[in-house]
Short mmCIF file of C-alpha atoms in Angstrom, two decimals:
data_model
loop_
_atom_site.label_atom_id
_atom_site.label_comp_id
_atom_site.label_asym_id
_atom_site.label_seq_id
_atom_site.Cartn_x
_atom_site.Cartn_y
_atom_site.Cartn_z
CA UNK A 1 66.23 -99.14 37.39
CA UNK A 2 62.61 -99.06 38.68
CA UNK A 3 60.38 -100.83 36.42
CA UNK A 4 57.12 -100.75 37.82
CA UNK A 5 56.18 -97.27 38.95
CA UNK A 6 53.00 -97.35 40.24
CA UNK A 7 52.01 -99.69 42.96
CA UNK A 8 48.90 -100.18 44.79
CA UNK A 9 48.53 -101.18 48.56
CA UNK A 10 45.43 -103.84 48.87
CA UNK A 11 44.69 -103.12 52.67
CA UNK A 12 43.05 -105.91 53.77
CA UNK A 13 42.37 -105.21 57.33
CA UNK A 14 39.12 -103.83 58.31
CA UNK A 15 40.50 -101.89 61.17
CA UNK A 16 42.20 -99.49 58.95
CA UNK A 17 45.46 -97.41 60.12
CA UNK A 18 44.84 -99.02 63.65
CA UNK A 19 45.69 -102.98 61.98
CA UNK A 20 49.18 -104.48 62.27
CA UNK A 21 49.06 -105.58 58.69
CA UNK A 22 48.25 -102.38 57.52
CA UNK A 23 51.40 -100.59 59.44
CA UNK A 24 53.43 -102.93 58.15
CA UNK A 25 51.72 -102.32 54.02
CA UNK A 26 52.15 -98.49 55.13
CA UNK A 27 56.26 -98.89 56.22
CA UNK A 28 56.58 -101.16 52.56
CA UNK A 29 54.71 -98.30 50.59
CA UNK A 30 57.52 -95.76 52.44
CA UNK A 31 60.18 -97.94 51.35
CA UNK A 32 58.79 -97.98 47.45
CA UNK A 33 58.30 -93.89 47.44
CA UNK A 34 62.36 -93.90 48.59
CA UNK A 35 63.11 -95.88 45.93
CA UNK A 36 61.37 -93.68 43.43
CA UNK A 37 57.81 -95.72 43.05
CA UNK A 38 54.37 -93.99 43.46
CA UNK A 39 52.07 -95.74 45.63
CA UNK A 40 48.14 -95.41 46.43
CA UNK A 41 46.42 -97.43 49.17
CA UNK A 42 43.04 -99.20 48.86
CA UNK A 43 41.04 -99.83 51.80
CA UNK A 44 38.76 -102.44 51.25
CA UNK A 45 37.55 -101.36 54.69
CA UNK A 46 35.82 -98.38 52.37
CA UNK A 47 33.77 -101.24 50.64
CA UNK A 48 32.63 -102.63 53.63
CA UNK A 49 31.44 -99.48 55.18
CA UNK A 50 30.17 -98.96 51.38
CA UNK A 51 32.06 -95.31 51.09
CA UNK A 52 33.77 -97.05 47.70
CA UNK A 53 32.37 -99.45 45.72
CA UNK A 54 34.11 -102.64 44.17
CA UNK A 55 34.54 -101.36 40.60
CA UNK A 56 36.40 -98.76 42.45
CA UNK A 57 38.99 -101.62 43.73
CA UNK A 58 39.45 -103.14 40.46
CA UNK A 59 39.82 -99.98 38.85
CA UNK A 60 42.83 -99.21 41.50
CA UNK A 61 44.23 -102.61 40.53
CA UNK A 62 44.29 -101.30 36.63
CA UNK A 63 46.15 -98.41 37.40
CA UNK A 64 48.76 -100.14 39.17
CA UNK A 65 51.84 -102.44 37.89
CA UNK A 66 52.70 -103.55 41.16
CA UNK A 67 50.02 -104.87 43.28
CA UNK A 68 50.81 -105.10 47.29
CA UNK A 69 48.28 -107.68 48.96
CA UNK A 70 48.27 -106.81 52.93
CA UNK A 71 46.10 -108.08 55.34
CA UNK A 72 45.98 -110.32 58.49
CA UNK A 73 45.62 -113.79 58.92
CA UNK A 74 42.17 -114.84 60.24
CA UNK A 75 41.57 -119.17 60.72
CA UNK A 76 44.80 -119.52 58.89
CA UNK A 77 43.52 -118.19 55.87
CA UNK A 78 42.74 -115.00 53.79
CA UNK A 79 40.39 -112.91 55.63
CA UNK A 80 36.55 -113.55 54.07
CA UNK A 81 36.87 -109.81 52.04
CA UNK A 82 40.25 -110.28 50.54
CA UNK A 83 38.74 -113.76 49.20
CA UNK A 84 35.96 -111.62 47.79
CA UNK A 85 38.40 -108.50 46.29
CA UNK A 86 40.71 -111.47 44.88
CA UNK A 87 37.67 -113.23 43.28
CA UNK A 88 36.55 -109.77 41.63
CA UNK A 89 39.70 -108.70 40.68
CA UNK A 90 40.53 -111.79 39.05
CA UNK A 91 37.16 -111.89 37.24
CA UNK A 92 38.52 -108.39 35.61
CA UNK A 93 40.64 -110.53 33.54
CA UNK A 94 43.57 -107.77 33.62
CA UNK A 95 46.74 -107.64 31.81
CA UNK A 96 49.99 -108.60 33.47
CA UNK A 97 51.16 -107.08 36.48
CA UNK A 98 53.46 -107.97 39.13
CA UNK A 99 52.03 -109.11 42.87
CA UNK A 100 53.55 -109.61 45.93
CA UNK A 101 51.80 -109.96 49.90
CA UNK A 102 52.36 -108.63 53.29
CA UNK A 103 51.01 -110.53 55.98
CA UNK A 104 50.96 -111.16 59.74
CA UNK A 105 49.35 -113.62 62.67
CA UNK A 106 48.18 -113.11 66.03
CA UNK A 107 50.18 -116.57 66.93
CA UNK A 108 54.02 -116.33 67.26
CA UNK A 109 54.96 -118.14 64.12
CA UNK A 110 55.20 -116.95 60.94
CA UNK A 111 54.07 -120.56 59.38
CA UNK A 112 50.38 -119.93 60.34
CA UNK A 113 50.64 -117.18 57.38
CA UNK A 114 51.86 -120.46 55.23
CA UNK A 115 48.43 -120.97 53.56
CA UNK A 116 47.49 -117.67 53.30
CA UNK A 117 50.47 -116.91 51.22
CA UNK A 118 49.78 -119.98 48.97
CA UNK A 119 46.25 -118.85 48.15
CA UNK A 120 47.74 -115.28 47.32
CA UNK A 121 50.09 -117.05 44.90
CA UNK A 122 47.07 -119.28 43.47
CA UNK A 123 45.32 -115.69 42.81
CA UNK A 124 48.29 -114.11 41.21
CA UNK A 125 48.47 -117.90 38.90
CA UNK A 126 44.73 -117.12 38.18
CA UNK A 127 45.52 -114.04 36.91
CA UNK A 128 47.95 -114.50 34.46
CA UNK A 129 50.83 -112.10 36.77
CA UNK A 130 54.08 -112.75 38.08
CA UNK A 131 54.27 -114.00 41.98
CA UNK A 132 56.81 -111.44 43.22
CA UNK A 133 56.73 -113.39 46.83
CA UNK A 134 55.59 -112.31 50.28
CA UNK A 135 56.82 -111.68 53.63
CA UNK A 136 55.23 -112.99 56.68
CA UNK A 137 55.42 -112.47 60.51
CA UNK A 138 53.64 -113.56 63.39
CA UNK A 139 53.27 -111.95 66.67
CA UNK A 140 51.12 -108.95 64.68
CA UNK A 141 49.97 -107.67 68.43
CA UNK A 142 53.50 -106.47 68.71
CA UNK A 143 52.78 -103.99 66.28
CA UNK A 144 49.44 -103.13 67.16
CA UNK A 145 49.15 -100.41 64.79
CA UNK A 146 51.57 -98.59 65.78
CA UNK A 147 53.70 -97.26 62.39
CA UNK A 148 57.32 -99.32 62.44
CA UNK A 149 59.56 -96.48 62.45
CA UNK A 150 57.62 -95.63 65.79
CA UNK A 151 58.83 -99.19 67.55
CA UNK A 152 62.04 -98.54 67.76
CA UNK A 153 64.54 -101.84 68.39
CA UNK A 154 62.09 -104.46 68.81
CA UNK A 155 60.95 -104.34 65.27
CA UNK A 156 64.61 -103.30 63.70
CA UNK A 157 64.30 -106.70 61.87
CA UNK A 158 60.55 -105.93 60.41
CA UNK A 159 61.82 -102.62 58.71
CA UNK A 160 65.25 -104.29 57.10
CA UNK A 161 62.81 -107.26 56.18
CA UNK A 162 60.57 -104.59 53.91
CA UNK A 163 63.45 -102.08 52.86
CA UNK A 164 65.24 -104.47 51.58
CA UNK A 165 61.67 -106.00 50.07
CA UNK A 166 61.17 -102.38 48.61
CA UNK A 167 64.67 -102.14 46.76
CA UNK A 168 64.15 -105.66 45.08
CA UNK A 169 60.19 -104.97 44.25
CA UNK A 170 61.15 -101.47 42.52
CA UNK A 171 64.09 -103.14 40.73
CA UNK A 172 61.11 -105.31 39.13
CA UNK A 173 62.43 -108.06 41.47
CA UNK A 174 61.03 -110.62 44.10
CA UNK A 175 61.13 -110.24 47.16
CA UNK A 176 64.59 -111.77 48.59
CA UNK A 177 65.13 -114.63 50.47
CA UNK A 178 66.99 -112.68 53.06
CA UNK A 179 64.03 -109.96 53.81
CA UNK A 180 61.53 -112.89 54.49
CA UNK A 181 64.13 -114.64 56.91
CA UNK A 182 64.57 -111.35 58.80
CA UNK A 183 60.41 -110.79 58.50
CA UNK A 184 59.69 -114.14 60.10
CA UNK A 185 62.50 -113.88 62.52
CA UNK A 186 60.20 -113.80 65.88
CA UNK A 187 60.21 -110.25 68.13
CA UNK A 188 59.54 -111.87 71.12
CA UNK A 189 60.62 -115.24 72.22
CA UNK A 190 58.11 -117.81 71.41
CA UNK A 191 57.68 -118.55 75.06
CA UNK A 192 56.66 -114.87 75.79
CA UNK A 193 54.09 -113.85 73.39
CA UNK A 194 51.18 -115.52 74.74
CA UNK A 195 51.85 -113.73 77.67
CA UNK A 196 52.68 -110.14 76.04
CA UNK A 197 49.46 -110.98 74.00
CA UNK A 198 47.70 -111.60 77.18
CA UNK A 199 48.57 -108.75 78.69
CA UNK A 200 47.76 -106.69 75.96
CA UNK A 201 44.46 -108.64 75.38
CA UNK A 202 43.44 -108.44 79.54
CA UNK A 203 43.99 -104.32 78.73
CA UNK A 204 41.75 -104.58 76.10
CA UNK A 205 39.09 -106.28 77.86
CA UNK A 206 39.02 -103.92 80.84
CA UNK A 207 38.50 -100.89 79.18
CA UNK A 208 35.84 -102.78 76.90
CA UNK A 209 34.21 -104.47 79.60
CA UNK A 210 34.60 -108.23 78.70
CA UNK A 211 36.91 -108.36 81.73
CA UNK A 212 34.55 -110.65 84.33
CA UNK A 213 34.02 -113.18 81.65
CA UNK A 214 36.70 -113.86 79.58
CA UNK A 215 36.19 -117.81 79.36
CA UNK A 216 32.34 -117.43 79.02
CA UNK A 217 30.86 -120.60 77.16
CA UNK A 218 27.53 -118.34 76.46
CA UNK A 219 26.02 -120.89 74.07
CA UNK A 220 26.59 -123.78 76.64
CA UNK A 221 25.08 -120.95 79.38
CA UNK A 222 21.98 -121.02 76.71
CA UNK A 223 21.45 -124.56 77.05
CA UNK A 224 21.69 -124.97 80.38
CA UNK A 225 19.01 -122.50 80.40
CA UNK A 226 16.40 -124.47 77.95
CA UNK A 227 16.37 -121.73 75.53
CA UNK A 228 17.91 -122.42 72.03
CA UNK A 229 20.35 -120.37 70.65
CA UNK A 230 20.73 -122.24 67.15
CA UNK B 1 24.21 -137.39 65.57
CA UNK B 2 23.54 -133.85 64.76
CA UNK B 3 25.06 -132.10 61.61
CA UNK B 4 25.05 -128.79 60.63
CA UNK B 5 25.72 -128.02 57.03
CA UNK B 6 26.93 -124.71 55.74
CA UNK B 7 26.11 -123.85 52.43
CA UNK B 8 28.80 -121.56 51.20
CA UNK B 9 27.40 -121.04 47.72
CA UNK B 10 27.51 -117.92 46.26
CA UNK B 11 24.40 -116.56 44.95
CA UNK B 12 25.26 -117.71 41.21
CA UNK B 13 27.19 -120.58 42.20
CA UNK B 14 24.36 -123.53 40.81
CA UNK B 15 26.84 -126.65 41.15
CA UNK B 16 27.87 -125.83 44.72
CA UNK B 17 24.53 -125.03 45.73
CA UNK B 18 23.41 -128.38 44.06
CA UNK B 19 26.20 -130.31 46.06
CA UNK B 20 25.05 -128.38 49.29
CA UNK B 21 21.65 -129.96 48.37
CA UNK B 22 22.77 -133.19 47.37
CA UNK B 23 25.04 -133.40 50.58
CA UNK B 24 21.91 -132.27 52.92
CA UNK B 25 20.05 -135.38 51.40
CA UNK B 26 22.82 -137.86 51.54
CA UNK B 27 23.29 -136.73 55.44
CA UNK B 28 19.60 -137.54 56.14
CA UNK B 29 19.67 -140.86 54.08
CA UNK B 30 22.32 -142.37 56.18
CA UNK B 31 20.23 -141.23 59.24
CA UNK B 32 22.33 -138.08 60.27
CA UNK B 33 20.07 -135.47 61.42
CA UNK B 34 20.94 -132.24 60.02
CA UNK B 35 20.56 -128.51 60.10
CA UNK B 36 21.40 -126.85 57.07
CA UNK B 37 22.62 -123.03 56.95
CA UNK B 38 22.44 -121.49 53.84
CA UNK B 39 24.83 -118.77 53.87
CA UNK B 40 24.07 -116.35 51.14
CA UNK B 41 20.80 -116.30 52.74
CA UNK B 42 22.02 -115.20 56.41
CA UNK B 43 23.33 -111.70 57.55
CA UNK B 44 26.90 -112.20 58.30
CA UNK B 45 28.97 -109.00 58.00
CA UNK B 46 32.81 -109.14 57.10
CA UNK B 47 34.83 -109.81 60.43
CA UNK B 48 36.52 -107.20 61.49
CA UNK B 49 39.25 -108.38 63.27
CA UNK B 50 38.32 -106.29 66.59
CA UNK B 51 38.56 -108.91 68.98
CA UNK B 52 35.25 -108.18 70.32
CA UNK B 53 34.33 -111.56 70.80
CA UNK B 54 37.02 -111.98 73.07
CA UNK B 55 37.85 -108.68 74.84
CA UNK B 56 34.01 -107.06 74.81
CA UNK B 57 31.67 -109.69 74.54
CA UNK B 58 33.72 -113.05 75.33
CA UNK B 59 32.28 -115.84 73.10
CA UNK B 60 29.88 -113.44 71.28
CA UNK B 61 30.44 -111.58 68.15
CA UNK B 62 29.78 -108.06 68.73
CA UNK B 63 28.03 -107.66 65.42
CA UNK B 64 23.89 -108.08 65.87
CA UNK B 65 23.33 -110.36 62.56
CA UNK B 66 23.62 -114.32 62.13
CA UNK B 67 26.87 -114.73 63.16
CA UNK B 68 26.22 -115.65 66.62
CA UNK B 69 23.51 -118.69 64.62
CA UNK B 70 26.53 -119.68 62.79
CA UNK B 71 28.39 -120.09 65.99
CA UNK B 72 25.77 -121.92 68.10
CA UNK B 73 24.98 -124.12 65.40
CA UNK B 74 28.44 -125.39 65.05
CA UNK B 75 29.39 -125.91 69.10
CA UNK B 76 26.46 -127.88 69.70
CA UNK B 77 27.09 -129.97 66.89
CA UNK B 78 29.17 -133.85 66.47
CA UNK B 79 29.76 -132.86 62.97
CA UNK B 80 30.53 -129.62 60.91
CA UNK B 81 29.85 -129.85 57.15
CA UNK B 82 31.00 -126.98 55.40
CA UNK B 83 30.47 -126.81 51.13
CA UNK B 84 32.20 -124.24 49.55
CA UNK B 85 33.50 -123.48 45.46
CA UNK B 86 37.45 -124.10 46.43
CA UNK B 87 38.43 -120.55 45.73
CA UNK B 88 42.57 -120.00 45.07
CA UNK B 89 43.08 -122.89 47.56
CA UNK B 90 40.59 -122.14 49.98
CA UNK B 91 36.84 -121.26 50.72
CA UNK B 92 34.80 -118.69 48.71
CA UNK B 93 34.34 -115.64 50.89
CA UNK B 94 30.62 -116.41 51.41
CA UNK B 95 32.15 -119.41 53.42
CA UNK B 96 34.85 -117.55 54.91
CA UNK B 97 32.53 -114.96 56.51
CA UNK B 98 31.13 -117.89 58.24
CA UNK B 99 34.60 -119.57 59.06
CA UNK B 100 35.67 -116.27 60.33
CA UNK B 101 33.07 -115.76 63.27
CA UNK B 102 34.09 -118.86 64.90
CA UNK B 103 37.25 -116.76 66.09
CA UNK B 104 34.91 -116.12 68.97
CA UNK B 105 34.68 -120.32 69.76
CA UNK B 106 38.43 -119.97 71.05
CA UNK B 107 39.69 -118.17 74.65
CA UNK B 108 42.00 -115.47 74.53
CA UNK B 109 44.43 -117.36 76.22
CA UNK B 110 47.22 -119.48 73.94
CA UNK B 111 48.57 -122.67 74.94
CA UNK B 112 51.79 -125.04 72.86
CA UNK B 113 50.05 -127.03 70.72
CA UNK B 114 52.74 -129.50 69.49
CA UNK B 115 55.15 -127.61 67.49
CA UNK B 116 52.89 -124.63 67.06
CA UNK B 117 51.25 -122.09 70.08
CA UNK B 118 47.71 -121.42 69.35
CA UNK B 119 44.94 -120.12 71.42
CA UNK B 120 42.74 -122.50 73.53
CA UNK B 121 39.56 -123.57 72.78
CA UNK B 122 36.74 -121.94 74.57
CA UNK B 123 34.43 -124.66 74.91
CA UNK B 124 35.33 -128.38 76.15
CA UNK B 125 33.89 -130.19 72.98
CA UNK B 126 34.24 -129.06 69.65
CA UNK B 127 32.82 -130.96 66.73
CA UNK B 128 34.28 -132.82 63.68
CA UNK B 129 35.36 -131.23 60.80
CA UNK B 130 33.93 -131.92 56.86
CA UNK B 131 34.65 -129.23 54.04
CA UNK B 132 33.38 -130.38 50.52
CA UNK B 133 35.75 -128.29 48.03
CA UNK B 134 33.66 -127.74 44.95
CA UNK B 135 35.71 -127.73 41.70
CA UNK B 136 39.18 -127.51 42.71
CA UNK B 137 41.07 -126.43 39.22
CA UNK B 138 43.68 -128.66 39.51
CA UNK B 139 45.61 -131.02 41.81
CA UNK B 140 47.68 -128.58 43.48
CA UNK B 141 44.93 -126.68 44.28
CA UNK B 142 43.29 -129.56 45.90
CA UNK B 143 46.46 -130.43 48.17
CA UNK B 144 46.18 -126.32 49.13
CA UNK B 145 42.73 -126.87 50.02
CA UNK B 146 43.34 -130.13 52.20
CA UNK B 147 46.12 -128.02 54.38
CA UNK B 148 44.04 -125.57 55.14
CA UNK B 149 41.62 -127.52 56.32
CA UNK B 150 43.66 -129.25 58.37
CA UNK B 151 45.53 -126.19 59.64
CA UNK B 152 41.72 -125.00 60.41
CA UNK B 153 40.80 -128.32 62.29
CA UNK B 154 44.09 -127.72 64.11
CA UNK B 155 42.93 -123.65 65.48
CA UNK B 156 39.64 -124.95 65.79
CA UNK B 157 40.60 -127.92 68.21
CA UNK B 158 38.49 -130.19 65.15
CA UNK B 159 39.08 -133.71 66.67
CA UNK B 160 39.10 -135.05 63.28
CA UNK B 161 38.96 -133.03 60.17
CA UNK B 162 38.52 -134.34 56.17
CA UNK B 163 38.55 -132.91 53.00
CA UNK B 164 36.85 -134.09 50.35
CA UNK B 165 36.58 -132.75 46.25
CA UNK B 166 33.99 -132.83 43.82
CA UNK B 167 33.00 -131.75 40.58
CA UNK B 168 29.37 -132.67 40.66
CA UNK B 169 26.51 -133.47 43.29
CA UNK B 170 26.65 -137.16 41.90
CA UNK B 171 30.68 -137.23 42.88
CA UNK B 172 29.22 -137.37 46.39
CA UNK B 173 27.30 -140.76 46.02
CA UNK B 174 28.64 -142.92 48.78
CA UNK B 175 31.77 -141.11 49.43
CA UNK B 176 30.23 -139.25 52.14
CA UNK B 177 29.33 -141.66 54.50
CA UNK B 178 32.93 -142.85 54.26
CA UNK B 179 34.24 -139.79 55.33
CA UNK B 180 31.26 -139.54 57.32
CA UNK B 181 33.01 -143.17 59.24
CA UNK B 182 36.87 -141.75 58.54
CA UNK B 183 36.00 -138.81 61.38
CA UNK B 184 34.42 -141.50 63.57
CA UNK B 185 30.87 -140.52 63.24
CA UNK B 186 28.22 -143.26 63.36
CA UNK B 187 24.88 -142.98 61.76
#
């Protein structure tokens, strides 16, 4: 029996539909429609670029039962903005809700999203809701943005980590110990990523021109040359 | 020894701001000379997470405001002081933007680090690590704080990192220079 039917995706990510964390928020919000939810998406990239404002975020929190926390994991933390939406939203002082949180690193293990998950639990405590649990993954450049159900076998474990996330979280559930073993199960071997990330990252760089000096020490290069960059 | 202090007080935030003060004073009292950034006065936009500062501009955030200050300031210093409101177990997110730009301080490239792979420092020196938590709400919250700050000193190749809580600027009286001497900086 669902018994929370509205949730709310928090998308974290300030690269929109092209983040990791967001395809993976998208894929859980998929799962929840199957299962008979209704689901809206918040970008807080819209209060950055200032198209929404953040009454319009906590308002989208009110409306919801189940709130979906998704975003990256920057210095092994919540990213600076999600600090900021949590602080506002739990300054709204609103009635009890359920909250769970997607998340995923750039490094290959899932324990660098170990704080971040924490703090998202300390919010939900400040708040007065229910912790509904989290998944967590590393090796995010795997996704790239890419939707899930585009990636094919190397993220079969990602999708059964969230279905079976989505079933439990529309039951009124948490989110089972079996869906974050499968979510934090590595897609590459450890070994590899760096060098899949590399790749990827060495792409990046030549068609955005940072190719020639990728280990460039530029504030060391500023004292060298007498000026002062501090 | 050079400091540089981050104020991470938000703009109603009196006690932290009154710590940030209290800890600028206590730095220079012990004979630490120190730069102090106050945060809520800077331009520091929300990272984006484009990579820029690796991929485009390598060690440069691609955003013109004071990030790139904020990222100077703390390379070419022995000792980072950062003084934030401990917010869910963390830093406020006027001290997170700040945190955040230093993503550019590390090379693209990842190495094993122990039992975890992380990416490589981008410079050969990084400086010590202080973050003053300003009312933590309880002691779990405290203990969050403290492992994020040491999972921070860990990506940010911190030789040394400590964490220290208060409640008031007077909570700072003398424990400072102790953990001032605990990272193995001399006055």
């Amino acid at each position: 029996m669902t018994t929370s039917h509205r949730a709310l995706l928090l998308a974290g990510s300030l690269k929109r539909e092209d983040s990791s964390s967001a395809a993976l928020g998208e894929y859980l919000c998929e799962c929840l429609r199957g299962q008979g939810m209704v689901t809206e998406t918040f970008w807080l990239a819209d209060v950055a670029d200032r198209v929404a404002r953040w009454d319009d975020c906590v308002r989208a929190v009110g409306r919801s039962q189940l709130v979906l926390l998704c975003f990256p994991v920057y210095a092994d933390s919540l990213p600076a903005i999600v600090i900021e939406a949590c602080t506002r939203i739990a300054a709204a002082a609103m009635p009890l809700k359920r909250c769970a949180a997607v998340t995923c690193a750039g490094n290959p293990e899932a324990t660098h999203c170990r704080i971040a998950v924490a703090q998202c639990r300390r919010f939900c405590d400040a708040c007065g809701w229910t912790w509904a649990g989290a998944l967590a993954m590393g090796e995010g450049d795997t996704i790239a943005g890419r939707p899930l159900g585009s990636l094919g076998y190397l993220q079969r474990h990602t999708r059964r980590a969230l279905r079976l996330a989505a079933v439990a979280l529309a039951q009124g559930g948490s989110v089972p110990e079996r869906a974050r073993d499968a979510m934090a199960r590595p897609v590459l071997p450890v070994w590899l990523y760096p060098w899949y990330a590399w790749v990827g990252q060495r792409r990046m760089a030549w068609q955005r021109g940072g190719a020639r000096g990728l280990h460039a020490r530029p504030f060391m290069e500023a004292d060298r040359n007498g000026s002062n960059n501090a | 020894v050079k400091a540089v202090l981050y104020d991470g007080a938000e703009c109603a935030d009196r006690v932290t701001s009154a710590v940030a003060r209290a800890a600028y004073e206590e730095l220079a009292d012990i004979g630490v000379r120190a730069r102090r950034l106050c945060l809520r006065e800077m331009q520091i936009g929300w990272c984006r997470g484009c990579l820029g500062c690796w991929v485009q501009s390598p060690g440069l955030c691609v955003r013109d405001d004071d990030a790139h200050t904020v990222m100077a300031a703390y390379v070419k210093c022995d000792v980072a002081v950062f003084v934030t409101r401990v917010t869910f177990g963390g830093y406020s997110a006027q001290a997170k933007r700040a945190v955040d730009c230093l993503l550019g301080l590390l090379s693209v490239t990842m190495r094993r680090y122990g039992m975890q792979v992380r990416h490589a420092p981008r410079y050969v020196r990084m400086p010590r690590l202080l973050v003053v938590g300003v009312a933590p709400v309880d002691k779990e919250e405290m203990e969050l704080f403290r492992a994020m700050v040491a999972a921070q000193a860990r990506s940010l190749h911190a030789p040394r990192a400590r964490a220290l809580a208060v409640h008031a600027p007077a909570d700072l009286e003398g424990r400072l220079p102790r953990a001032l001497s605990d990272l193995g900086v001399a006055a």
